[in-house]
């Protein structure tokens, strides 16, 4: 029986994001295109004696039951109809995906933990059961079970896989502040009351609302386009902004000129690429 298992949990960007309305459950009806990128956290699951533990060098990363990895462990036990609390595993997280950035780091960790713990605890599930468990963890957790290029409807959890986009290089710039997804959607609700939410030439409906509170966001999008990106936008509810480039050298040159402590150059990943690299 393997003592440990190491997996990579990839980040995503939203190539576009339309908010279509408020749902009766308080969530928002979305239409968004998810795209995996190679920026990833590394999660190592090791069998230990004693309680479930989550370890990370980043003190801001919660190590308790509020962490989606912990919640994933509870979901896996529930799928196995086991009533006990998670135990016997230490999860070491090498955190590379910035938090509160709209890059799906927490959700990706949750999806990776669901799959890894099903393997380690030998819990057999159908695809539907796993998808359902993922959707309970968070609206975009199911996407991370698939990866690649996919359309997300409903809360972002009804997925339609798309053909992979042509490979591109992504410059991701993460400002020093984070944005809470809940807050960004509340700003959308407020703006809707005053109507006129959708701005021209903006592919993410949350971008103008975030840029209004944090003008650097709009500035970064404009700078990325000026630097030669063929597409640039806020990712999810931010705070990360990304630009797409066909050539790596152009992406690197743009990143150098943008020079910030949290600027990354990373390729897009296909669905097959996500699968192949996840367990490497
Ligand atoms: O599902 P998750 O916990 O990731 O969502 C965080 C928050 O973002 C929700 O509590 C909700 O306020 C908001 N949200 C939303 N509509 C969505 C996804 C998220 O209103 N489709």
PDB file of C-alpha atoms and ligand atoms in Angstrom:
ATOM      1  CA  UNK A   1       0.000   0.000   0.000  1.00  0.00           C
ATOM      2  CA  UNK A   2       1.545   3.330  -1.106  1.00  0.00           C
ATOM      3  CA  UNK A   3       2.592   5.461   1.872  1.00  0.00           C
ATOM      4  CA  UNK A   4       2.323   8.748   0.024  1.00  0.00           C
ATOM      5  CA  UNK A   5       0.915  10.343  -3.114  1.00  0.00           C
ATOM      6  CA  UNK A   6       1.969  13.630  -4.726  1.00  0.00           C
ATOM      7  CA  UNK A   7      -0.312  15.514  -7.123  1.00  0.00           C
ATOM      8  CA  UNK A   8      -0.334  18.893  -8.850  1.00  0.00           C
ATOM      9  CA  UNK A   9      -3.397  21.105  -8.609  1.00  0.00           C
ATOM     10  CA  UNK A  10      -3.475  23.524 -11.561  1.00  0.00           C
ATOM     11  CA  UNK A  11      -4.817  27.068 -11.565  1.00  0.00           C
ATOM     12  CA  UNK A  12      -7.388  28.402 -14.053  1.00  0.00           C
ATOM     13  CA  UNK A  13      -8.150  31.663 -15.732  1.00  0.00           C
ATOM     14  CA  UNK A  14     -11.574  32.726 -17.042  1.00  0.00           C
ATOM     15  CA  UNK A  15     -11.195  33.636 -20.721  1.00  0.00           C
ATOM     16  CA  UNK A  16     -14.609  35.297 -20.396  1.00  0.00           C
ATOM     17  CA  UNK A  17     -17.281  35.563 -17.710  1.00  0.00           C
ATOM     18  CA  UNK A  18     -20.880  36.705 -18.109  1.00  0.00           C
ATOM     19  CA  UNK A  19     -23.154  37.146 -15.111  1.00  0.00           C
ATOM     20  CA  UNK A  20     -26.677  36.437 -16.371  1.00  0.00           C
ATOM     21  CA  UNK A  21     -28.661  37.048 -13.201  1.00  0.00           C
ATOM     22  CA  UNK A  22     -29.267  36.261  -9.555  1.00  0.00           C
ATOM     23  CA  UNK A  23     -30.473  32.711  -8.852  1.00  0.00           C
ATOM     24  CA  UNK A  24     -33.095  31.803  -6.233  1.00  0.00           C
ATOM     25  CA  UNK A  25     -30.326  30.050  -4.221  1.00  0.00           C
ATOM     26  CA  UNK A  26     -28.421  33.359  -3.873  1.00  0.00           C
ATOM     27  CA  UNK A  27     -25.721  32.330  -6.340  1.00  0.00           C
ATOM     28  CA  UNK A  28     -25.375  33.927  -9.765  1.00  0.00           C
ATOM     29  CA  UNK A  29     -26.179  32.367 -13.093  1.00  0.00           C
ATOM     30  CA  UNK A  30     -22.967  32.368 -15.130  1.00  0.00           C
ATOM     31  CA  UNK A  31     -21.622  31.642 -18.538  1.00  0.00           C
ATOM     32  CA  UNK A  32     -17.859  31.425 -18.422  1.00  0.00           C
ATOM     33  CA  UNK A  33     -14.977  29.840 -20.301  1.00  0.00           C
ATOM     34  CA  UNK A  34     -12.505  28.153 -17.975  1.00  0.00           C
ATOM     35  CA  UNK A  35      -8.928  27.554 -19.105  1.00  0.00           C
ATOM     36  CA  UNK A  36      -6.245  25.601 -17.219  1.00  0.00           C
ATOM     37  CA  UNK A  37      -2.779  27.074 -16.848  1.00  0.00           C
ATOM     38  CA  UNK A  38       0.406  25.337 -15.722  1.00  0.00           C
ATOM     39  CA  UNK A  39       0.768  27.382 -12.511  1.00  0.00           C
ATOM     40  CA  UNK A  40       0.113  24.760  -9.815  1.00  0.00           C
ATOM     41  CA  UNK A  41       0.183  23.878  -6.137  1.00  0.00           C
ATOM     42  CA  UNK A  42       1.815  20.584  -5.164  1.00  0.00           C
ATOM     43  CA  UNK A  43      -0.049  18.430  -2.651  1.00  0.00           C
ATOM     44  CA  UNK A  44       1.646  15.480  -0.948  1.00  0.00           C
ATOM     45  CA  UNK A  45      -0.625  13.094   0.956  1.00  0.00           C
ATOM     46  CA  UNK A  46       1.220  10.903   3.483  1.00  0.00           C
ATOM     47  CA  UNK A  47      -0.236   8.197   5.704  1.00  0.00           C
ATOM     48  CA  UNK A  48       0.433   9.024   9.375  1.00  0.00           C
ATOM     49  CA  UNK A  49      -0.899   7.925  12.732  1.00  0.00           C
ATOM     50  CA  UNK A  50      -3.312  10.354  14.361  1.00  0.00           C
ATOM     51  CA  UNK A  51      -5.500  13.218  13.192  1.00  0.00           C
ATOM     52  CA  UNK A  52      -5.872  14.696   9.716  1.00  0.00           C
ATOM     53  CA  UNK A  53      -3.297  17.450   9.210  1.00  0.00           C
ATOM     54  CA  UNK A  54      -2.736  20.145   6.588  1.00  0.00           C
ATOM     55  CA  UNK A  55       0.709  21.758   6.487  1.00  0.00           C
ATOM     56  CA  UNK A  56       1.818  24.764   4.465  1.00  0.00           C
ATOM     57  CA  UNK A  57       4.680  27.246   4.715  1.00  0.00           C
ATOM     58  CA  UNK A  58       2.236  30.084   4.026  1.00  0.00           C
ATOM     59  CA  UNK A  59       0.756  31.157   7.387  1.00  0.00           C
ATOM     60  CA  UNK A  60      -2.278  32.651   5.596  1.00  0.00           C
ATOM     61  CA  UNK A  61      -3.265  29.174   4.329  1.00  0.00           C
ATOM     62  CA  UNK A  62      -5.800  27.676   6.769  1.00  0.00           C
ATOM     63  CA  UNK A  63      -4.799  24.290   8.181  1.00  0.00           C
ATOM     64  CA  UNK A  64      -8.175  23.498   9.768  1.00  0.00           C
ATOM     65  CA  UNK A  65     -11.634  22.257   8.789  1.00  0.00           C
ATOM     66  CA  UNK A  66     -12.342  25.483   6.833  1.00  0.00           C
ATOM     67  CA  UNK A  67      -9.790  24.389   4.207  1.00  0.00           C
ATOM     68  CA  UNK A  68     -11.359  22.797   1.092  1.00  0.00           C
ATOM     69  CA  UNK A  69      -8.843  19.916   1.407  1.00  0.00           C
ATOM     70  CA  UNK A  70     -10.326  19.098   4.809  1.00  0.00           C
ATOM     71  CA  UNK A  71     -13.873  19.444   3.464  1.00  0.00           C
ATOM     72  CA  UNK A  72     -12.924  17.169   0.555  1.00  0.00           C
ATOM     73  CA  UNK A  73     -11.747  14.537   3.068  1.00  0.00           C
ATOM     74  CA  UNK A  74     -15.133  14.747   4.837  1.00  0.00           C
ATOM     75  CA  UNK A  75     -16.931  14.380   1.479  1.00  0.00           C
ATOM     76  CA  UNK A  76     -14.895  11.292   0.536  1.00  0.00           C
ATOM     77  CA  UNK A  77     -15.762   9.636   3.857  1.00  0.00           C
ATOM     78  CA  UNK A  78     -19.428  10.538   3.312  1.00  0.00           C
ATOM     79  CA  UNK A  79     -19.287   8.938  -0.156  1.00  0.00           C
ATOM     80  CA  UNK A  80     -17.967   5.786   1.524  1.00  0.00           C
ATOM     81  CA  UNK A  81     -20.814   6.058   4.088  1.00  0.00           C
ATOM     82  CA  UNK A  82     -18.228   6.308   6.868  1.00  0.00           C
ATOM     83  CA  UNK A  83     -19.346   8.458   9.762  1.00  0.00           C
ATOM     84  CA  UNK A  84     -15.941   9.210  11.332  1.00  0.00           C
ATOM     85  CA  UNK A  85     -13.947  12.441  11.018  1.00  0.00           C
ATOM     86  CA  UNK A  86     -10.924  12.420   8.662  1.00  0.00           C
ATOM     87  CA  UNK A  87      -7.692  11.038  10.181  1.00  0.00           C
ATOM     88  CA  UNK A  88      -4.501   9.191   9.315  1.00  0.00           C
ATOM     89  CA  UNK A  89      -3.296  11.561   6.550  1.00  0.00           C
ATOM     90  CA  UNK A  90      -0.947  14.529   6.514  1.00  0.00           C
ATOM     91  CA  UNK A  91      -1.305  16.832   3.501  1.00  0.00           C
ATOM     92  CA  UNK A  92       1.704  18.982   2.736  1.00  0.00           C
ATOM     93  CA  UNK A  93       0.825  21.890   0.415  1.00  0.00           C
ATOM     94  CA  UNK A  94       3.411  23.760  -1.581  1.00  0.00           C
ATOM     95  CA  UNK A  95       1.362  26.883  -2.316  1.00  0.00           C
ATOM     96  CA  UNK A  96       2.225  28.602  -5.591  1.00  0.00           C
ATOM     97  CA  UNK A  97      -1.243  29.799  -6.646  1.00  0.00           C
ATOM     98  CA  UNK A  98      -1.965  33.161  -4.969  1.00  0.00           C
ATOM     99  CA  UNK A  99      -5.097  33.217  -2.813  1.00  0.00           C
ATOM    100  CA  UNK A 100      -8.103  35.507  -3.418  1.00  0.00           C
ATOM    101  CA  UNK A 101      -6.828  36.025  -6.947  1.00  0.00           C
ATOM    102  CA  UNK A 102      -9.594  34.457  -9.071  1.00  0.00           C
ATOM    103  CA  UNK A 103      -7.220  31.668 -10.129  1.00  0.00           C
ATOM    104  CA  UNK A 104      -9.197  28.904  -8.387  1.00  0.00           C
ATOM    105  CA  UNK A 105      -6.383  27.769  -6.090  1.00  0.00           C
ATOM    106  CA  UNK A 106      -8.636  26.642  -3.233  1.00  0.00           C
ATOM    107  CA  UNK A 107     -11.100  24.924  -5.588  1.00  0.00           C
ATOM    108  CA  UNK A 108      -8.302  23.170  -7.452  1.00  0.00           C
ATOM    109  CA  UNK A 109      -6.874  21.913  -4.128  1.00  0.00           C
ATOM    110  CA  UNK A 110     -10.350  20.634  -3.217  1.00  0.00           C
ATOM    111  CA  UNK A 111     -10.752  18.710  -6.493  1.00  0.00           C
ATOM    112  CA  UNK A 112      -7.223  17.261  -6.253  1.00  0.00           C
ATOM    113  CA  UNK A 113      -7.876  16.160  -2.654  1.00  0.00           C
ATOM    114  CA  UNK A 114     -11.172  14.461  -3.595  1.00  0.00           C
ATOM    115  CA  UNK A 115      -9.392  12.367  -6.230  1.00  0.00           C
ATOM    116  CA  UNK A 116      -6.253  11.624  -4.194  1.00  0.00           C
ATOM    117  CA  UNK A 117      -8.186  10.594  -1.079  1.00  0.00           C
ATOM    118  CA  UNK A 118     -10.521   8.345  -3.088  1.00  0.00           C
ATOM    119  CA  UNK A 119      -7.361   6.555  -4.261  1.00  0.00           C
ATOM    120  CA  UNK A 120      -5.653   6.395  -0.860  1.00  0.00           C
ATOM    121  CA  UNK A 121      -8.797   5.305   0.989  1.00  0.00           C
ATOM    122  CA  UNK A 122      -9.883   3.041  -1.861  1.00  0.00           C
ATOM    123  CA  UNK A 123     -13.290   4.694  -2.173  1.00  0.00           C
ATOM    124  CA  UNK A 124     -14.980   3.801  -5.459  1.00  0.00           C
ATOM    125  CA  UNK A 125     -17.334   6.437  -6.880  1.00  0.00           C
ATOM    126  CA  UNK A 126     -19.109   7.082 -10.138  1.00  0.00           C
ATOM    127  CA  UNK A 127     -18.210  10.208 -12.111  1.00  0.00           C
ATOM    128  CA  UNK A 128     -21.594  11.691 -11.137  1.00  0.00           C
ATOM    129  CA  UNK A 129     -21.023  11.083  -7.415  1.00  0.00           C
ATOM    130  CA  UNK A 130     -17.605  12.732  -7.606  1.00  0.00           C
ATOM    131  CA  UNK A 131     -19.000  15.682  -9.571  1.00  0.00           C
ATOM    132  CA  UNK A 132     -21.804  16.084  -7.031  1.00  0.00           C
ATOM    133  CA  UNK A 133     -19.339  15.984  -4.106  1.00  0.00           C
ATOM    134  CA  UNK A 134     -17.168  18.569  -5.902  1.00  0.00           C
ATOM    135  CA  UNK A 135     -20.146  20.908  -6.506  1.00  0.00           C
ATOM    136  CA  UNK A 136     -20.918  20.784  -2.774  1.00  0.00           C
ATOM    137  CA  UNK A 137     -17.368  22.007  -2.049  1.00  0.00           C
ATOM    138  CA  UNK A 138     -17.721  25.066  -4.299  1.00  0.00           C
ATOM    139  CA  UNK A 139     -19.186  26.285  -7.571  1.00  0.00           C
ATOM    140  CA  UNK A 140     -16.032  25.868  -9.654  1.00  0.00           C
ATOM    141  CA  UNK A 141     -14.621  22.733  -7.983  1.00  0.00           C
ATOM    142  CA  UNK A 142     -16.232  20.363 -10.582  1.00  0.00           C
ATOM    143  CA  UNK A 143     -14.324  22.140 -13.378  1.00  0.00           C
ATOM    144  CA  UNK A 144     -11.019  21.125 -11.758  1.00  0.00           C
ATOM    145  CA  UNK A 145     -11.949  17.445 -12.049  1.00  0.00           C
ATOM    146  CA  UNK A 146     -11.794  17.961 -15.833  1.00  0.00           C
ATOM    147  CA  UNK A 147      -9.470  20.877 -16.643  1.00  0.00           C
ATOM    148  CA  UNK A 148      -8.546  22.160 -20.109  1.00  0.00           C
ATOM    149  CA  UNK A 149     -10.960  24.479 -21.932  1.00  0.00           C
ATOM    150  CA  UNK A 150     -14.576  24.214 -20.796  1.00  0.00           C
ATOM    151  CA  UNK A 151     -17.750  26.274 -20.693  1.00  0.00           C
ATOM    152  CA  UNK A 152     -19.364  26.623 -17.276  1.00  0.00           C
ATOM    153  CA  UNK A 153     -23.097  27.375 -16.872  1.00  0.00           C
ATOM    154  CA  UNK A 154     -25.438  27.639 -13.869  1.00  0.00           C
ATOM    155  CA  UNK A 155     -23.183  28.450 -10.860  1.00  0.00           C
ATOM    156  CA  UNK A 156     -20.197  27.496 -13.051  1.00  0.00           C
ATOM    157  CA  UNK A 157     -20.766  23.831 -12.183  1.00  0.00           C
ATOM    158  CA  UNK A 158     -22.611  22.681 -15.319  1.00  0.00           C
ATOM    159  CA  UNK A 159     -19.740  21.967 -17.672  1.00  0.00           C
ATOM    160  CA  UNK A 160     -19.424  21.583 -21.410  1.00  0.00           C
ATOM    161  CA  UNK A 161     -15.921  20.549 -22.475  1.00  0.00           C
ATOM    162  CA  UNK A 162     -14.675  22.541 -25.483  1.00  0.00           C
ATOM    163  CA  UNK A 163     -11.922  21.801 -27.978  1.00  0.00           C
ATOM    164  CA  UNK A 164      -8.624  22.937 -26.490  1.00  0.00           C
ATOM    165  CA  UNK A 165      -7.651  26.465 -27.518  1.00  0.00           C
ATOM    166  CA  UNK A 166      -4.406  26.903 -29.438  1.00  0.00           C
ATOM    167  CA  UNK A 167      -1.534  26.808 -26.929  1.00  0.00           C
ATOM    168  CA  UNK A 168      -0.752  30.265 -25.571  1.00  0.00           C
ATOM    169  CA  UNK A 169       1.574  31.873 -23.041  1.00  0.00           C
ATOM    170  CA  UNK A 170      -0.114  33.618 -20.178  1.00  0.00           C
ATOM    171  CA  UNK A 171       1.237  36.562 -18.212  1.00  0.00           C
ATOM    172  CA  UNK A 172      -0.576  36.559 -14.859  1.00  0.00           C
ATOM    173  CA  UNK A 173      -0.245  39.676 -12.721  1.00  0.00           C
ATOM    174  CA  UNK A 174      -1.563  39.492  -9.173  1.00  0.00           C
ATOM    175  CA  UNK A 175      -1.915  42.864  -7.408  1.00  0.00           C
ATOM    176  CA  UNK A 176      -1.023  42.991  -3.718  1.00  0.00           C
ATOM    177  CA  UNK A 177      -4.675  42.979  -2.600  1.00  0.00           C
ATOM    178  CA  UNK A 178      -7.104  40.076  -2.874  1.00  0.00           C
ATOM    179  CA  UNK A 179     -10.803  40.162  -3.819  1.00  0.00           C
ATOM    180  CA  UNK A 180     -13.433  38.049  -2.077  1.00  0.00           C
ATOM    181  CA  UNK A 181     -15.687  36.332  -4.635  1.00  0.00           C
ATOM    182  CA  UNK A 182     -18.683  36.964  -2.400  1.00  0.00           C
ATOM    183  CA  UNK A 183     -17.938  40.710  -2.351  1.00  0.00           C
ATOM    184  CA  UNK A 184     -17.491  40.898  -6.141  1.00  0.00           C
ATOM    185  CA  UNK A 185     -20.912  39.312  -6.723  1.00  0.00           C
ATOM    186  CA  UNK A 186     -22.464  41.645  -4.128  1.00  0.00           C
ATOM    187  CA  UNK A 187     -21.018  44.587  -6.117  1.00  0.00           C
ATOM    188  CA  UNK A 188     -22.706  43.140  -9.213  1.00  0.00           C
ATOM    189  CA  UNK A 189     -26.051  43.026  -7.328  1.00  0.00           C
ATOM    190  CA  UNK A 190     -25.666  46.668  -6.244  1.00  0.00           C
ATOM    191  CA  UNK A 191     -24.685  47.834  -9.738  1.00  0.00           C
ATOM    192  CA  UNK A 192     -27.615  45.978 -11.261  1.00  0.00           C
ATOM    193  CA  UNK A 193     -30.006  47.974  -9.112  1.00  0.00           C
ATOM    194  CA  UNK A 194     -28.513  51.099 -10.695  1.00  0.00           C
ATOM    195  CA  UNK A 195     -28.468  49.104 -14.015  1.00  0.00           C
ATOM    196  CA  UNK A 196     -26.034  49.319 -16.940  1.00  0.00           C
ATOM    197  CA  UNK A 197     -23.607  46.648 -15.716  1.00  0.00           C
ATOM    198  CA  UNK A 198     -22.061  45.472 -18.979  1.00  0.00           C
ATOM    199  CA  UNK A 199     -19.191  47.598 -20.245  1.00  0.00           C
ATOM    200  CA  UNK A 200     -18.079  47.577 -23.886  1.00  0.00           C
ATOM    201  CA  UNK A 201     -14.977  45.581 -24.907  1.00  0.00           C
ATOM    202  CA  UNK A 202     -14.796  43.866 -21.541  1.00  0.00           C
ATOM    203  CA  UNK A 203     -15.111  40.086 -21.541  1.00  0.00           C
ATOM    204  CA  UNK A 204     -15.556  39.697 -17.781  1.00  0.00           C
ATOM    205  CA  UNK A 205     -18.683  41.337 -16.292  1.00  0.00           C
ATOM    206  CA  UNK A 206     -17.033  41.562 -12.864  1.00  0.00           C
ATOM    207  CA  UNK A 207     -14.024  43.497 -14.203  1.00  0.00           C
ATOM    208  CA  UNK A 208     -15.550  47.021 -14.259  1.00  0.00           C
ATOM    209  CA  UNK A 209     -16.896  46.485 -10.725  1.00  0.00           C
ATOM    210  CA  UNK A 210     -13.523  45.377  -9.371  1.00  0.00           C
ATOM    211  CA  UNK A 211     -11.687  48.074 -11.385  1.00  0.00           C
ATOM    212  CA  UNK A 212     -13.980  50.732  -9.877  1.00  0.00           C
ATOM    213  CA  UNK A 213     -12.706  49.799  -6.378  1.00  0.00           C
ATOM    214  CA  UNK A 214      -9.169  49.004  -7.539  1.00  0.00           C
ATOM    215  CA  UNK A 215      -8.232  51.161 -10.565  1.00  0.00           C
ATOM    216  CA  UNK A 216      -4.919  49.264 -10.990  1.00  0.00           C
ATOM    217  CA  UNK A 217      -6.973  46.389 -12.483  1.00  0.00           C
ATOM    218  CA  UNK A 218      -8.119  48.416 -15.495  1.00  0.00           C
ATOM    219  CA  UNK A 219      -4.637  49.835 -15.867  1.00  0.00           C
ATOM    220  CA  UNK A 220      -3.040  46.379 -15.915  1.00  0.00           C
ATOM    221  CA  UNK A 221      -5.477  45.121 -18.570  1.00  0.00           C
ATOM    222  CA  UNK A 222      -4.701  48.123 -20.785  1.00  0.00           C
ATOM    223  CA  UNK A 223      -0.954  47.726 -20.243  1.00  0.00           C
ATOM    224  CA  UNK A 224      -1.060  44.018 -21.200  1.00  0.00           C
ATOM    225  CA  UNK A 225      -2.859  44.881 -24.469  1.00  0.00           C
ATOM    226  CA  UNK A 226      -0.317  47.643 -25.148  1.00  0.00           C
ATOM    227  CA  UNK A 227       2.453  45.095 -24.526  1.00  0.00           C
ATOM    228  CA  UNK A 228       1.048  42.919 -27.316  1.00  0.00           C
ATOM    229  CA  UNK A 229      -1.369  40.518 -25.567  1.00  0.00           C
ATOM    230  CA  UNK A 230      -4.047  39.324 -28.030  1.00  0.00           C
ATOM    231  CA  UNK A 231      -6.496  39.108 -25.118  1.00  0.00           C
ATOM    232  CA  UNK A 232      -6.355  40.490 -21.564  1.00  0.00           C
ATOM    233  CA  UNK A 233      -8.865  40.427 -18.717  1.00  0.00           C
ATOM    234  CA  UNK A 234      -9.539  40.067 -15.032  1.00  0.00           C
ATOM    235  CA  UNK A 235      -9.681  36.367 -14.056  1.00  0.00           C
ATOM    236  CA  UNK A 236     -12.857  35.352 -12.211  1.00  0.00           C
ATOM    237  CA  UNK A 237     -13.532  37.904  -9.495  1.00  0.00           C
ATOM    238  CA  UNK A 238      -9.828  38.888  -9.381  1.00  0.00           C
ATOM    239  CA  UNK A 239      -7.611  40.305  -8.248  1.00  0.00           C
ATOM    240  CA  UNK A 240      -5.421  38.576 -10.896  1.00  0.00           C
ATOM    241  CA  UNK A 241      -5.265  40.001 -14.399  1.00  0.00           C
ATOM    242  CA  UNK A 242      -3.915  37.987 -17.318  1.00  0.00           C
ATOM    243  CA  UNK A 243      -2.729  38.577 -20.881  1.00  0.00           C
ATOM    244  CA  UNK A 244      -2.414  35.935 -23.623  1.00  0.00           C
ATOM    245  CA  UNK A 245       0.536  35.830 -26.009  1.00  0.00           C
ATOM    246  CA  UNK A 246       1.319  33.483 -28.909  1.00  0.00           C
ATOM    247  CA  UNK A 247       5.069  33.540 -28.290  1.00  0.00           C
ATOM    248  CA  UNK A 248       6.855  32.796 -25.041  1.00  0.00           C
ATOM    249  CA  UNK A 249       9.531  35.457 -25.643  1.00  0.00           C
ATOM    250  CA  UNK A 250       6.842  38.147 -26.046  1.00  0.00           C
ATOM    251  CA  UNK A 251       5.139  37.024 -22.821  1.00  0.00           C
ATOM    252  CA  UNK A 252       8.467  37.103 -20.975  1.00  0.00           C
ATOM    253  CA  UNK A 253       9.309  40.564 -22.320  1.00  0.00           C
ATOM    254  CA  UNK A 254       5.901  41.888 -21.229  1.00  0.00           C
ATOM    255  CA  UNK A 255       6.288  40.301 -17.776  1.00  0.00           C
ATOM    256  CA  UNK A 256       9.725  41.918 -17.378  1.00  0.00           C
ATOM    257  CA  UNK A 257       8.305  45.330 -18.194  1.00  0.00           C
ATOM    258  CA  UNK A 258       5.384  44.812 -15.806  1.00  0.00           C
ATOM    259  CA  UNK A 259       7.884  43.648 -13.160  1.00  0.00           C
ATOM    260  CA  UNK A 260       5.965  42.913  -9.978  1.00  0.00           C
ATOM    261  CA  UNK A 261       6.597  40.491  -7.135  1.00  0.00           C
ATOM    262  CA  UNK A 262       3.604  38.377  -8.213  1.00  0.00           C
ATOM    263  CA  UNK A 263       3.929  38.251 -12.004  1.00  0.00           C
ATOM    264  CA  UNK A 264       4.025  34.792 -13.620  1.00  0.00           C
ATOM    265  CA  UNK A 265       4.595  33.523 -17.146  1.00  0.00           C
ATOM    266  CA  UNK A 266       2.945  30.152 -17.637  1.00  0.00           C
ATOM    267  CA  UNK A 267       1.550  28.155 -20.578  1.00  0.00           C
ATOM    268  CA  UNK A 268      -2.081  27.179 -21.056  1.00  0.00           C
ATOM    269  CA  UNK A 269      -2.772  23.464 -20.499  1.00  0.00           C
ATOM    270  CA  UNK A 270      -4.947  21.127 -22.524  1.00  0.00           C
ATOM    271  CA  UNK A 271      -7.325  18.697 -20.819  1.00  0.00           C
ATOM    272  CA  UNK A 272      -4.986  15.815 -21.678  1.00  0.00           C
ATOM    273  CA  UNK A 273      -2.026  17.851 -20.405  1.00  0.00           C
ATOM    274  CA  UNK A 274      -3.743  18.371 -17.040  1.00  0.00           C
ATOM    275  CA  UNK A 275      -4.321  14.614 -16.682  1.00  0.00           C
ATOM    276  CA  UNK A 276      -0.791  13.714 -17.732  1.00  0.00           C
ATOM    277  CA  UNK A 277       0.910  16.251 -15.460  1.00  0.00           C
ATOM    278  CA  UNK A 278      -1.400  16.009 -12.427  1.00  0.00           C
ATOM    279  CA  UNK A 279       0.356  12.991 -10.932  1.00  0.00           C
ATOM    280  CA  UNK A 280       3.920  13.782 -12.082  1.00  0.00           C
TER     281      UNK A 280
HETATM  282  O1  LIG B   1     -19.049  28.318  -4.397  1.00  0.00           O
HETATM  283  P1  LIG B   1     -17.997  29.201  -3.785  1.00  0.00           P
HETATM  284  O2  LIG B   1     -17.863  28.985  -2.314  1.00  0.00           O
HETATM  285  O3  LIG B   1     -16.692  29.139  -4.486  1.00  0.00           O
HETATM  286  O4  LIG B   1     -18.517  30.701  -3.985  1.00  0.00           O
HETATM  287  C1  LIG B   1     -18.106  31.760  -3.155  1.00  0.00           C
HETATM  288  C2  LIG B   1     -19.143  32.860  -3.159  1.00  0.00           C
HETATM  289  O5  LIG B   1     -19.203  33.477  -4.447  1.00  0.00           O
HETATM  290  C3  LIG B   1     -20.557  32.382  -2.904  1.00  0.00           C
HETATM  291  O6  LIG B   1     -20.849  32.373  -1.546  1.00  0.00           O
HETATM  292  C4  LIG B   1     -21.401  33.405  -3.641  1.00  0.00           C
HETATM  293  O7  LIG B   1     -21.562  34.550  -2.828  1.00  0.00           O
HETATM  294  C5  LIG B   1     -20.518  33.807  -4.801  1.00  0.00           C
HETATM  295  N1  LIG B   1     -20.877  33.126  -6.072  1.00  0.00           N
HETATM  296  C6  LIG B   1     -22.037  33.496  -6.736  1.00  0.00           C
HETATM  297  N2  LIG B   1     -22.376  32.879  -7.917  1.00  0.00           N
HETATM  298  C7  LIG B   1     -21.579  31.925  -8.453  1.00  0.00           C
HETATM  299  C8  LIG B   1     -20.382  31.531  -7.800  1.00  0.00           C
HETATM  300  C9  LIG B   1     -20.065  32.168  -6.602  1.00  0.00           C
HETATM  301  O8  LIG B   1     -22.773  34.372  -6.265  1.00  0.00           O
HETATM  302  N3  LIG B   1     -21.937  31.364  -9.613  1.00  0.00           N
END
